[in-house]
Structure formats: C-alpha cells, structure tokens
Amino acid sequence: MAFDTIIRGGTVATASDTFSCDIGIRDGRIAALGAALGEAKETVDASGLLVLPGGIDSHVHIAQPSGPGIVMADDFASATRSAAFGGNTMVLPFAMQQKGESLREVVADYHRKADGRCYVDVSFHLIIADASDAVLGQELPALVHDGYTSFKVFMTYEGLALSDMEMLNVMSVARDTGALVMVHAENYDAIRFLTDRLERAGRTAPRYHATSRPVPVEREATHRAISLAELIDVPVMIVHVSNGEAMEEIRRAQSRGLRVYGETCPQYLVLTEKDLEGLNMEGTKYVCSPPPRDAASQRACWQGLQQGVFSVFSSDHCPFRYDDPQGKLAPKGRTSFRWVPNGIPGVETRLPILFSEGVVKGRITLNRFVALSATNHARMYGLYPKKGTIAVGSDADLAIWDPQRKVTITQSLMHGGSDYTPYEGIAVTGWPVSTMVRGRFVVRDGALVGKKGAGAYVPRALSEMARPAHAGGVPG
Ligand code: URP
Ligand code: ZN
Ligand code: ZN
C-alpha cells in the first residue's frame, strides 16, 4: 500500500496558496500531494471541506503555579484536548521559573507534568523570573542549546517583573545564543501606583482592573522593551498587544528595520473593557492582562493583523474556573480586583473566532489565516517546515474545517478544564471538525478519538527570525 491515509477531495490552503489536491500520508508525514494518488489503508473524504495546517498556539499557560489557593483550570491533558477540538495540532506552553528556582529543574518539572498526558504535540518556552548569574551564565545557554529556544520576560507582576538591567542581561544571553525573547510589556510601577489609588478610593470591582492598566502603561513598556532590544541588537516579540498605540510602537520599530515582532489575541478583537462590568463578580471572567480595551483598539489590532505588524495570533490561554474556590474568586476576603487571577481560557476558540471574524467577514484571506494561525508560529519558534505547513516531508499535522458550519460558542461545547468561556454567545461561521497529529486523528468528526499521551514533546531549532537581519525575511 502506497500510503497509510489519503485525504481526498479537500480544498487545501497554505500561507501562500489555495488548491484542490489529495494528501498522501505515510509514517506520520505528508508523502505526496496531487490527484489520483492511488491506494491507501484508509481514505478520508474531505470534499466540501478545507484542509489546513493544524493550528499552532504559541502562547498558552498550562498547569502553572498561580498563587496561594489558586489552581489553573487545565492540566496538560485537558488543555491539549481542548486545543485539538479547536483545530490545533501543537501548543507552546511556558515552563515558568519562580525566584530562587533552578531553570533546569523547572523544565524537568514541566516535562513530568506533560509526559504521557498530551493529545497534541508540545514544546516549551521558558519564563525567566530570576535573572541570576548562574541562570544567565550556565542554565539558560545550555537550555537554548537543548531546544528551549525562546523565553518570556515580564515587565510587571509581583515576583516576575524584571528591572531594565535584568532585561538587558537576559537579552544579552539571547544575543549570544540566538534565542528569541518574548516580552510582556506593561509598566509595573505605574500599575501599582494606579492600583493603590483606585483601592484607596474604594474602586475595587473587577472593572477597575482595566482602569489600573490603561493604554499608556502598555505603550510605554512596549517602547522601552523595543529600545532595550535595540541597544543589545536582539530580535524581540511583544506578546498579547491590545491596542493601537502599542501596535504603532512596533510598526515604527519595524519601519526602522528592527527585528521587532508582535502578537495579538482573540480577547483584543472581540472583547472590550465593558465586559469586565458584569454583575457581581462576573467581570472577573474577563480579567486578563493587558485588559481588553475598546472598539478603536479592536480595529487597530485588526489592522496589525492585516498589515503584518503582528505576525502571530495566539490565545494566551490561561484558564481559571469561575465558580470554584480555587478559581477567579479564590482569594477569600480579598475583594479587590488586585487579587483576581489574571488570564482567560481560549485555546479552543482562538481559531474559530479568527476564521469567522477574519476570513468569513473579509478582513483577512484564508492564506493569511493560515499564516497567523500556524505557519508564522512555526517559523517564529524554530519548528518550520516540520510543522506549520502542508508540504511533502512535513509532519501530517492537519485540521479539517467545515467553512459553512454555524456555531454559537457556549461552554457546553468546550473540552477544557474551565467552567466558562469568555466568548459565550458569540456566533461564528466555520468550525474545525477533525484534527490529525502526525497522521493520526485526535478529533474526528467532532469526537475525541486520539489517545492521551500520543502528543509528543518537540525540541526546537533557533528561530528563523533571530538570525541576523539580512539572512531572512520578516513574516508579515
Ligand atoms: O492575563 C494574562 N495574560 N495571563 C497570562 C499570563 C500572561 O501575562 O501572559
Ligand atoms: Zn504576559
Ligand atoms: Zn500569557
């Protein structure tokens, strides 16, 4: 038999082309693309459907420690199951260091949490909270060498925020090793100042979370992160950009030839700060950082996606349960927004929202959708062309979409560990019906058929984008 599987009759799209062809799969890889490929052990009829590279969500948080009494809603099994139902074949969560911890031990710990539990493939970014000499001088370079080729730094959050000096030291390691630095850009002192004032004025409801982190807080930190990266001459990825002013900082840097990249997320396209105004504590369901803004910010984020200022669209999936003493309402007696765990679930809804609001509504092409959802993630984070495209030799990581299916997003359709979706009630057209990782279905016609543990850890090469500027193009 020539192939294990042939997917017949679908419309195939990559980041650059859309065409009709059959896909022949052998040993987990794409072995042929064409018409009349011959025989296979199994034939899958995809007529009337789209066959796309499986989504890669390069910004998710899974099973991260989140503070006393707070537990993240997803472990690796539930998060990767939810990812598969959302048309994803790979996720990149963070191995988060806390102060005083050995980075190597942190990584080993996340492997223990993930091993044997994943439905889709995974790879880890690192979070550097303790920029000590030992970490920067020894552990971090060794880990980059071992395939952990990107790391996130925070300019805010108690226990995580790095000083400018620490940021520069981390960026120097990135320069020496070729790793890519991801930055959470919000000004910590400004947030603390505003939070104290709001609390003193009795403004503690969830909606004041947004008031405590206004646009200038993010714009200033974005500008500063870019300036620090420019000093060191390293590429930098500004993650979860929420508004036009921060986006313009990135655009301006790009137009000056700097290797500055941007990411935005569904919450900045379809939610606003009004969502934090829910009755009682319902607003906590939307507490994430940076916060959702307003309609003008949403338009700016769409422009960033259309014009190539943003090269990746990720979920920033960071799930907590709502109606749970360990979730959004956890900190007993601590009624201020200050204590609400930051983050919202979204790994399952990222792609349907982008497809419906983007492709179906004519804001982006199908090829741009593929770039933003899969290909650019693979290129950015050292996985291309093994992952992120449909080409002979690539892993057979595929999502089969029904582009006509109309769905109203609701919690009962979700497969993760949270008890709510912040996208409740949003009507979408287009839905991923089947997801295949390395030639094996994980979700087939809406049903889970994959095995827990079939998802593998994938070490990564250096980012294409972290090579010297003349060596490669910037993905739009
Ligand atoms: O609120 C958010 N975004 N939580 C997740 C952690 C982060 O900053 O990405
Ligand atoms: Zn962040
Ligand atoms: Zn995040």
Short mmCIF file of C-alpha atoms and ligand atoms in Angstrom, two decimals:
data_model
loop_
_atom_site.label_atom_id
_atom_site.label_comp_id
_atom_site.label_asym_id
_atom_site.label_seq_id
_atom_site.Cartn_x
_atom_site.Cartn_y
_atom_site.Cartn_z
CA MET A 1 0.00 0.00 0.00
CA ALA A 2 1.49 3.33 -1.05
CA PHE A 3 0.04 5.36 1.83
CA ASP A 4 -1.36 4.90 5.30
CA THR A 5 -4.01 7.54 4.67
CA ILE A 6 -5.18 9.67 1.77
CA ILE A 7 -7.29 12.73 2.42
CA ARG A 8 -9.26 13.18 -0.78
CA GLY A 9 -11.19 15.97 -2.38
CA GLY A 10 -10.49 18.79 0.07
CA THR A 11 -9.52 22.37 -0.63
CA VAL A 12 -6.00 22.71 0.73
CA ALA A 13 -4.63 26.06 1.87
CA THR A 14 -1.17 27.09 2.98
CA ALA A 15 0.13 30.52 3.94
CA SER A 16 0.68 31.26 0.26
CA ASP A 17 -1.64 29.11 -1.89
CA THR A 18 -5.07 27.54 -2.07
CA PHE A 19 -5.53 24.48 -4.29
CA SER A 20 -7.50 21.28 -4.70
CA CYS A 21 -5.49 18.15 -4.15
CA ASP A 22 -5.32 14.89 -2.29
CA ILE A 23 -2.84 14.42 0.53
CA GLY A 24 -0.99 11.13 0.86
CA ILE A 25 0.31 10.37 4.36
CA ARG A 26 2.90 7.78 5.27
CA ASP A 27 4.61 7.21 8.63
CA GLY A 28 3.11 10.37 10.09
CA ARG A 29 4.37 12.65 7.35
CA ILE A 30 2.97 14.12 4.18
CA ALA A 31 4.35 11.87 1.45
CA ALA A 32 2.57 13.21 -1.64
CA LEU A 33 0.29 15.99 -2.80
CA GLY A 34 -1.62 15.57 -6.05
CA ALA A 35 -4.52 13.98 -7.87
CA ALA A 36 -5.22 10.25 -8.10
CA LEU A 37 -2.56 9.26 -5.57
CA GLY A 38 -3.53 5.59 -5.66
CA GLU A 39 -4.24 3.26 -2.79
CA ALA A 40 -4.12 3.74 0.97
CA LYS A 41 -5.12 1.74 4.03
CA GLU A 42 -7.64 4.46 4.74
CA THR A 43 -9.25 7.14 2.66
CA VAL A 44 -10.81 10.22 4.22
CA ASP A 45 -13.37 12.14 2.19
CA ALA A 46 -12.82 15.88 2.62
CA SER A 47 -14.99 17.10 -0.23
CA GLY A 48 -16.64 20.40 0.57
CA LEU A 49 -14.16 20.92 3.42
CA LEU A 50 -10.95 22.86 3.94
CA VAL A 51 -7.73 21.05 4.82
CA LEU A 52 -5.38 23.42 6.64
CA PRO A 53 -2.13 23.10 8.57
CA GLY A 54 -3.08 22.29 12.15
CA GLY A 55 -3.10 25.36 14.32
CA ILE A 56 -0.05 26.10 16.43
CA ASP A 57 -0.88 28.12 19.52
CA SER A 58 2.45 29.55 20.61
CA HIS A 59 1.18 31.26 23.75
CA VAL A 60 -0.62 29.09 26.27
CA HIS A 61 -0.27 28.60 30.02
CA ILE A 62 -0.87 25.12 31.38
CA ALA A 63 -0.62 23.89 34.97
CA GLN A 64 1.34 26.95 36.06
CA PRO A 65 1.51 27.78 39.76
CA SER A 66 -0.71 30.83 40.15
CA GLY A 67 -0.51 31.94 43.75
CA PRO A 68 -1.72 30.70 47.14
CA GLY A 69 -5.01 28.85 46.92
CA ILE A 70 -5.34 29.32 43.16
CA VAL A 71 -5.20 26.44 40.71
CA MET A 72 -5.10 26.73 36.95
CA ALA A 73 -8.10 25.03 35.38
CA ASP A 74 -6.16 22.95 32.88
CA ASP A 75 -3.59 20.23 33.20
CA PHE A 76 -1.78 19.03 30.10
CA ALA A 77 -4.48 16.50 29.26
CA SER A 78 -7.42 18.89 29.38
CA ALA A 79 -5.56 21.78 27.72
CA THR A 80 -4.29 19.73 24.80
CA ARG A 81 -7.67 18.01 24.36
CA SER A 82 -9.30 21.43 24.20
CA ALA A 83 -6.60 22.57 21.77
CA ALA A 84 -7.31 19.62 19.46
CA PHE A 85 -11.04 20.38 19.38
CA GLY A 86 -10.09 23.93 18.42
CA GLY A 87 -8.18 22.79 15.32
CA ASN A 88 -4.71 22.86 16.88
CA THR A 89 -2.04 20.23 16.49
CA MET A 90 0.61 21.85 18.66
CA VAL A 91 0.80 24.20 21.63
CA LEU A 92 3.73 26.05 23.19
CA PRO A 93 3.18 26.49 26.93
CA PHE A 94 5.64 28.07 29.33
CA ALA A 95 7.93 26.43 31.85
CA MET A 96 7.78 29.15 34.48
CA GLN A 97 10.68 29.75 36.82
CA GLN A 98 9.98 31.36 40.18
CA LYS A 99 12.57 33.28 42.17
CA GLY A 100 15.32 31.06 43.52
CA GLU A 101 14.44 28.09 41.33
CA SER A 102 16.82 26.26 39.04
CA LEU A 103 15.65 26.66 35.46
CA ARG A 104 16.77 23.14 34.63
CA GLU A 105 14.65 21.73 37.46
CA VAL A 106 11.69 23.83 36.39
CA VAL A 107 11.92 22.40 32.90
CA ALA A 108 12.18 18.84 34.24
CA ASP A 109 9.09 19.51 36.36
CA TYR A 110 7.01 20.69 33.38
CA HIS A 111 8.10 17.65 31.42
CA ARG A 112 6.86 15.47 34.26
CA LYS A 113 3.53 17.29 34.18
CA ALA A 114 3.23 16.87 30.40
CA ASP A 115 4.73 13.44 29.74
CA GLY A 116 2.15 10.86 28.76
CA ARG A 117 -0.72 13.30 29.09
CA CYS A 118 -0.84 15.29 25.85
CA TYR A 119 -3.23 14.87 22.94
CA VAL A 120 -1.32 17.23 20.63
CA ASP A 121 2.38 18.00 20.32
CA VAL A 122 4.01 20.43 22.74
CA SER A 123 7.18 22.41 23.14
CA PHE A 124 8.17 24.77 25.94
CA HIS A 125 9.12 28.41 26.15
CA LEU A 126 10.86 29.40 29.37
CA ILE A 127 9.83 32.20 31.72
CA ILE A 128 12.80 33.87 33.37
CA ALA A 129 11.89 35.28 36.79
CA ASP A 130 15.31 35.03 38.40
CA ALA A 131 17.99 36.54 36.20
CA SER A 132 20.85 35.44 38.45
CA ASP A 133 24.38 34.94 37.21
CA ALA A 134 24.05 31.16 37.48
CA VAL A 135 20.84 31.13 35.46
CA LEU A 136 22.07 33.50 32.76
CA GLY A 137 25.62 32.22 32.66
CA GLN A 138 25.01 28.49 32.66
CA GLU A 139 21.47 27.15 32.74
CA LEU A 140 19.90 29.35 30.10
CA PRO A 141 22.55 28.91 27.37
CA ALA A 142 22.52 25.16 27.96
CA LEU A 143 18.74 25.03 27.71
CA VAL A 144 18.73 27.05 24.48
CA HIS A 145 21.24 24.55 23.11
CA ASP A 146 18.88 21.74 24.12
CA GLY A 147 15.94 23.13 22.13
CA TYR A 148 14.26 25.62 24.51
CA THR A 149 14.95 28.44 22.11
CA SER A 150 12.62 31.17 23.32
CA PHE A 151 11.93 32.77 26.65
CA LYS A 152 9.48 35.24 28.08
CA VAL A 153 10.27 38.10 30.41
CA PHE A 154 7.76 40.18 32.34
CA MET A 155 7.87 43.90 32.93
CA THR A 156 5.09 43.56 35.51
CA TYR A 157 3.63 41.14 38.08
CA GLU A 158 4.85 40.63 41.63
CA GLY A 159 7.66 38.12 41.69
CA LEU A 160 8.08 38.10 37.92
CA ALA A 161 8.85 41.68 36.87
CA LEU A 162 12.44 42.22 35.77
CA SER A 163 14.24 45.53 36.09
CA ASP A 164 15.62 47.14 32.94
CA MET A 165 19.08 45.96 33.96
CA GLU A 166 17.81 42.39 34.27
CA MET A 167 16.02 42.66 30.92
CA LEU A 168 19.26 43.80 29.31
CA ASN A 169 21.15 40.89 30.85
CA VAL A 170 18.57 38.39 29.61
CA MET A 171 18.60 39.97 26.17
CA SER A 172 22.39 39.65 26.08
CA VAL A 173 22.05 35.91 26.58
CA ALA A 174 19.55 35.84 23.71
CA ARG A 175 22.01 37.69 21.55
CA ASP A 176 24.80 35.24 22.40
CA THR A 177 22.69 32.12 21.92
CA GLY A 178 20.31 33.11 19.10
CA ALA A 179 17.23 32.67 21.28
CA LEU A 180 14.10 34.77 20.87
CA VAL A 181 12.90 36.98 23.73
CA MET A 182 9.16 37.39 24.27
CA VAL A 183 8.11 40.39 26.35
CA HIS A 184 5.06 41.07 28.48
CA ALA A 185 5.09 44.84 28.18
CA GLU A 186 3.28 46.68 30.97
CA ASN A 187 4.82 49.22 33.38
CA TYR A 188 4.82 47.59 36.83
CA ASP A 189 5.27 50.75 38.91
CA ALA A 190 2.55 52.59 37.01
CA ILE A 191 0.13 49.70 37.63
CA ARG A 192 1.00 49.60 41.34
CA PHE A 193 0.56 53.35 41.63
CA LEU A 194 -2.84 53.29 39.92
CA THR A 195 -3.99 50.20 41.82
CA ASP A 196 -3.19 51.79 45.19
CA ARG A 197 -5.09 54.92 44.26
CA LEU A 198 -8.11 53.02 42.99
CA GLU A 199 -8.25 50.91 46.14
CA ARG A 200 -7.98 53.97 48.37
CA ALA A 201 -10.95 55.42 46.51
CA GLY A 202 -12.93 52.21 47.09
CA ARG A 203 -12.81 51.27 43.42
CA THR A 204 -12.16 47.58 43.80
CA ALA A 205 -14.69 45.94 41.44
CA PRO A 206 -13.34 43.77 38.61
CA ARG A 207 -13.81 46.53 36.04
CA TYR A 208 -11.11 48.61 37.75
CA HIS A 209 -8.60 46.01 36.63
CA ALA A 210 -8.82 47.70 33.23
CA THR A 211 -8.60 51.18 34.77
CA SER A 212 -5.42 50.17 36.58
CA ARG A 213 -3.67 49.16 33.33
CA PRO A 214 -4.59 51.83 30.77
CA VAL A 215 -3.06 52.10 27.30
CA PRO A 216 -0.08 54.33 28.29
CA VAL A 217 1.07 51.63 30.73
CA GLU A 218 1.37 49.20 27.82
CA ARG A 219 2.59 51.72 25.24
CA GLU A 220 5.43 52.95 27.44
CA ALA A 221 6.60 49.44 28.30
CA THR A 222 6.40 48.40 24.64
CA HIS A 223 8.55 51.36 23.67
CA ARG A 224 11.02 50.59 26.46
CA ALA A 225 11.27 46.89 25.60
CA ILE A 226 11.95 47.77 21.98
CA SER A 227 14.59 50.32 23.00
CA LEU A 228 16.34 47.81 25.26
CA ALA A 229 16.32 45.22 22.47
CA GLU A 230 17.70 47.81 20.07
CA LEU A 231 20.58 48.53 22.47
CA ILE A 232 21.53 44.86 22.54
CA ASP A 233 20.63 44.29 18.87
CA VAL A 234 18.37 41.31 19.52
CA PRO A 235 15.03 40.42 17.98
CA VAL A 236 12.09 40.70 20.31
CA MET A 237 8.49 39.51 20.26
CA ILE A 238 5.98 41.76 22.00
CA VAL A 239 3.22 39.41 23.09
CA HIS A 240 -0.52 39.99 23.65
CA VAL A 241 -0.69 43.51 22.20
CA SER A 242 -4.08 45.02 22.99
CA ASN A 243 -4.28 48.41 21.31
CA GLY A 244 -3.25 50.73 18.51
CA GLU A 245 -0.69 52.78 20.41
CA ALA A 246 1.41 49.76 21.36
CA MET A 247 0.91 48.40 17.85
CA GLU A 248 2.22 51.68 16.38
CA GLU A 249 5.35 51.39 18.52
CA ILE A 250 6.00 48.01 16.93
CA ARG A 251 5.24 49.29 13.44
CA ARG A 252 7.61 52.21 13.90
CA ALA A 253 10.40 49.89 15.04
CA GLN A 254 9.76 47.59 12.08
CA SER A 255 9.87 50.51 9.67
CA ARG A 256 13.29 51.39 11.13
CA GLY A 257 14.48 47.91 10.21
CA LEU A 258 14.48 46.49 13.74
CA ARG A 259 13.59 42.86 14.22
CA VAL A 260 10.58 43.55 16.39
CA TYR A 261 7.60 41.21 16.12
CA GLY A 262 4.11 41.39 17.51
CA GLU A 263 1.36 39.07 18.67
CA THR A 264 -2.28 39.76 19.37
CA CYS A 265 -5.06 37.54 20.70
CA PRO A 266 -8.83 36.97 20.36
CA GLN A 267 -9.66 38.94 23.50
CA TYR A 268 -8.39 42.11 21.82
CA LEU A 269 -10.57 41.55 18.76
CA VAL A 270 -13.94 40.65 20.25
CA LEU A 271 -13.97 41.70 23.92
CA THR A 272 -13.84 45.18 25.45
CA GLU A 273 -13.38 46.59 28.93
CA LYS A 274 -17.19 46.77 29.16
CA ASP A 275 -17.14 43.01 29.57
CA LEU A 276 -15.44 43.50 32.94
CA GLU A 277 -18.53 45.33 34.16
CA GLY A 278 -20.62 42.18 34.67
CA LEU A 279 -22.98 41.89 37.61
CA ASN A 280 -21.45 40.97 40.95
CA MET A 281 -18.11 39.30 40.23
CA GLU A 282 -18.94 38.12 36.68
CA GLY A 283 -16.45 40.67 35.39
CA THR A 284 -13.63 38.52 36.78
CA LYS A 285 -14.27 36.14 33.89
CA TYR A 286 -12.62 38.71 31.61
CA VAL A 287 -9.72 39.75 33.84
CA CYS A 288 -6.54 39.32 31.83
CA SER A 289 -3.51 41.46 31.19
CA PRO A 290 -3.31 43.61 29.24
CA PRO A 291 -7.08 44.07 29.55
CA PRO A 292 -9.48 44.16 26.61
CA ARG A 293 -9.93 47.81 25.53
CA ASP A 294 -12.46 49.44 23.18
CA ALA A 295 -13.75 49.31 19.61
CA ALA A 296 -10.96 51.56 18.29
CA SER A 297 -8.36 49.24 19.83
CA GLN A 298 -10.08 46.26 18.23
CA ARG A 299 -9.89 47.97 14.83
CA ALA A 300 -6.21 48.73 15.38
CA CYS A 301 -5.49 45.10 16.25
CA TRP A 302 -7.21 44.01 13.05
CA GLN A 303 -5.03 46.45 11.11
CA GLY A 304 -1.97 44.99 12.80
CA LEU A 305 -3.02 41.53 11.65
CA GLN A 306 -3.87 42.69 8.12
CA GLN A 307 -0.77 44.78 7.58
CA GLY A 308 1.80 42.38 9.02
CA VAL A 309 2.70 44.33 12.14
CA PHE A 310 1.50 41.26 14.03
CA SER A 311 2.87 38.03 12.66
CA VAL A 312 1.25 35.64 15.11
CA PHE A 313 -2.21 35.30 16.58
CA SER A 314 -2.25 33.30 19.81
CA SER A 315 -4.79 32.64 22.53
CA ASP A 316 -2.80 33.48 25.69
CA HIS A 317 -4.89 30.64 27.10
CA CYS A 318 -4.56 30.97 30.86
CA PRO A 319 -7.63 29.29 32.31
CA PHE A 320 -9.17 29.55 35.75
CA ARG A 321 -12.55 28.31 36.81
CA TYR A 322 -15.14 30.89 37.81
CA ASP A 323 -17.44 29.08 40.20
CA ASP A 324 -14.70 27.45 42.19
CA PRO A 325 -12.91 28.36 45.43
CA GLN A 326 -9.59 27.84 43.65
CA GLY A 327 -10.52 29.96 40.64
CA LYS A 328 -11.38 33.55 39.79
CA LEU A 329 -12.99 34.22 43.17
CA ALA A 330 -10.34 32.36 45.13
CA PRO A 331 -8.66 34.82 47.44
CA LYS A 332 -11.00 34.74 50.44
CA GLY A 333 -11.69 38.14 51.94
CA ARG A 334 -9.58 39.80 49.27
CA THR A 335 -12.27 41.61 47.37
CA SER A 336 -10.16 43.91 45.21
CA PHE A 337 -9.54 43.32 41.51
CA ARG A 338 -5.86 43.23 42.53
CA TRP A 339 -6.26 39.62 43.71
CA VAL A 340 -8.20 38.19 40.78
CA PRO A 341 -6.05 35.67 38.92
CA ASN A 342 -5.12 37.11 35.54
CA GLY A 343 -5.96 35.09 32.48
CA ILE A 344 -8.80 33.59 30.47
CA PRO A 345 -9.40 30.34 28.61
CA GLY A 346 -9.20 30.48 24.81
CA VAL A 347 -7.17 27.72 23.19
CA GLU A 348 -10.31 26.10 21.74
CA THR A 349 -11.96 29.26 20.44
CA ARG A 350 -8.92 31.10 19.00
CA LEU A 351 -9.21 29.71 15.50
CA PRO A 352 -12.99 29.72 15.04
CA ILE A 353 -13.02 33.39 16.11
CA LEU A 354 -10.22 34.36 13.72
CA PHE A 355 -11.74 32.34 10.88
CA SER A 356 -15.22 33.77 11.30
CA GLU A 357 -14.37 37.36 12.17
CA GLY A 358 -11.40 37.39 9.80
CA VAL A 359 -11.88 35.16 6.77
CA VAL A 360 -15.69 34.96 6.62
CA LYS A 361 -16.11 38.70 7.22
CA GLY A 362 -13.49 39.50 4.58
CA ARG A 363 -10.90 41.11 6.86
CA ILE A 364 -8.15 38.61 6.02
CA THR A 365 -7.63 35.98 3.34
CA LEU A 366 -7.65 32.28 4.03
CA ASN A 367 -3.89 32.22 3.39
CA ARG A 368 -3.32 34.98 5.92
CA PHE A 369 -5.41 32.97 8.37
CA VAL A 370 -3.05 30.01 7.87
CA ALA A 371 0.00 32.22 8.33
CA LEU A 372 -1.36 33.80 11.51
CA SER A 373 -2.64 30.57 12.99
CA ALA A 374 0.13 28.11 12.11
CA THR A 375 2.93 28.91 9.65
CA ASN A 376 4.30 32.05 11.28
CA HIS A 377 4.29 30.37 14.70
CA ALA A 378 6.39 27.55 13.25
CA ARG A 379 8.80 29.98 11.61
CA MET A 380 9.00 32.24 14.63
CA TYR A 381 9.74 29.45 17.07
CA GLY A 382 12.05 27.12 15.16
CA LEU A 383 9.58 24.48 14.02
CA TYR A 384 9.32 25.14 10.29
CA PRO A 385 8.96 23.27 7.92
CA LYS A 386 8.43 20.21 10.13
CA LYS A 387 5.36 21.98 11.47
CA GLY A 388 3.09 24.75 10.23
CA THR A 389 2.62 23.91 6.58
CA ILE A 390 1.31 21.34 4.13
CA ALA A 391 4.30 20.16 2.12
CA VAL A 392 5.93 16.88 1.24
CA GLY A 393 8.12 15.87 4.18
CA SER A 394 6.27 17.93 6.78
CA ASP A 395 4.51 16.27 9.68
CA ALA A 396 0.93 15.39 8.76
CA ASP A 397 -0.49 17.87 11.28
CA LEU A 398 -3.80 18.85 9.73
CA ALA A 399 -7.11 20.44 10.63
CA ILE A 400 -10.17 19.74 8.53
CA TRP A 401 -12.64 22.60 8.62
CA ASP A 402 -16.26 22.92 7.63
CA PRO A 403 -16.23 26.52 6.40
CA GLN A 404 -20.03 26.74 6.38
CA ARG A 405 -20.83 25.39 9.80
CA LYS A 406 -22.55 27.90 12.04
CA VAL A 407 -21.92 27.58 15.76
CA THR A 408 -22.76 29.75 18.73
CA ILE A 409 -19.85 29.46 21.15
CA THR A 410 -21.01 28.19 24.51
CA GLN A 411 -19.37 26.48 27.46
CA SER A 412 -21.13 23.14 26.88
CA LEU A 413 -19.22 22.82 23.59
CA MET A 414 -15.82 23.30 25.22
CA HIS A 415 -13.45 20.48 26.19
CA GLY A 416 -11.06 22.16 28.61
CA GLY A 417 -10.99 22.39 32.38
CA SER A 418 -12.59 25.78 32.86
CA ASP A 419 -16.29 26.18 33.68
CA TYR A 420 -16.90 29.17 31.42
CA THR A 421 -15.84 30.67 28.15
CA PRO A 422 -15.38 34.44 27.87
CA TYR A 423 -16.67 34.10 24.31
CA GLU A 424 -20.09 32.78 25.38
CA GLY A 425 -22.80 33.66 22.84
CA ILE A 426 -20.52 34.71 20.00
CA ALA A 427 -21.85 33.30 16.72
CA VAL A 428 -19.23 32.01 14.30
CA THR A 429 -19.25 30.56 10.82
CA GLY A 430 -16.62 27.90 10.16
CA TRP A 431 -15.59 25.16 12.58
CA PRO A 432 -12.74 22.64 12.79
CA VAL A 433 -14.37 19.21 12.56
CA SER A 434 -11.30 16.95 12.61
CA THR A 435 -7.73 17.30 13.78
CA MET A 436 -4.85 14.99 12.89
CA VAL A 437 -1.42 14.96 14.57
CA ARG A 438 1.40 13.21 12.68
CA GLY A 439 -1.09 11.28 10.58
CA ARG A 440 -3.39 10.13 13.37
CA PHE A 441 -6.77 11.64 14.12
CA VAL A 442 -7.13 13.15 17.56
CA VAL A 443 -10.58 14.57 16.88
CA ARG A 444 -12.63 13.02 14.10
CA ASP A 445 -15.98 14.44 13.01
CA GLY A 446 -16.32 16.18 16.35
CA ALA A 447 -15.46 13.16 18.52
CA LEU A 448 -12.31 12.52 20.53
CA VAL A 449 -10.54 9.51 19.04
CA GLY A 450 -6.94 10.29 20.00
CA LYS A 451 -5.12 8.77 22.92
CA LYS A 452 -3.83 10.70 25.88
CA GLY A 453 -0.06 10.56 25.56
CA ALA A 454 0.00 10.48 21.76
CA GLY A 455 1.11 14.10 21.73
CA ALA A 456 4.89 14.37 21.81
CA TYR A 457 7.42 16.87 23.07
CA VAL A 458 9.17 18.60 20.16
CA PRO A 459 12.57 20.26 20.73
CA ARG A 460 13.02 23.38 18.63
CA ALA A 461 15.68 24.90 16.42
CA LEU A 462 16.60 28.56 16.76
CA SER A 463 14.02 30.98 15.43
CA GLU A 464 14.43 31.96 11.78
CA MET A 465 13.63 35.46 12.97
CA ALA A 466 16.54 35.55 15.40
CA ARG A 467 19.09 35.10 12.65
CA PRO A 468 20.95 38.22 11.52
CA ALA A 469 18.60 40.64 9.78
CA HIS A 470 19.98 40.06 6.29
CA ALA A 471 19.53 36.28 6.50
CA GLY A 472 15.80 36.04 6.24
CA GLY A 473 12.61 37.91 5.60
CA VAL A 474 10.22 39.02 8.27
CA PRO A 475 6.97 37.10 8.04
CA GLY A 476 4.16 39.55 7.64
O1 URP B 1 -3.67 37.77 31.97
C1 URP B 1 -2.88 37.06 31.40
N1 URP B 1 -2.47 37.35 30.19
N2 URP B 1 -2.42 35.97 32.00
C2 URP B 1 -1.47 35.10 31.47
C3 URP B 1 -0.09 35.47 31.83
C4 URP B 1 0.46 36.42 30.82
O2 URP B 1 0.82 37.51 31.18
O3 URP B 1 0.57 36.08 29.66
ZN ZN B 2 2.03 38.04 29.55
ZN ZN B 3 0.37 34.69 28.55
#
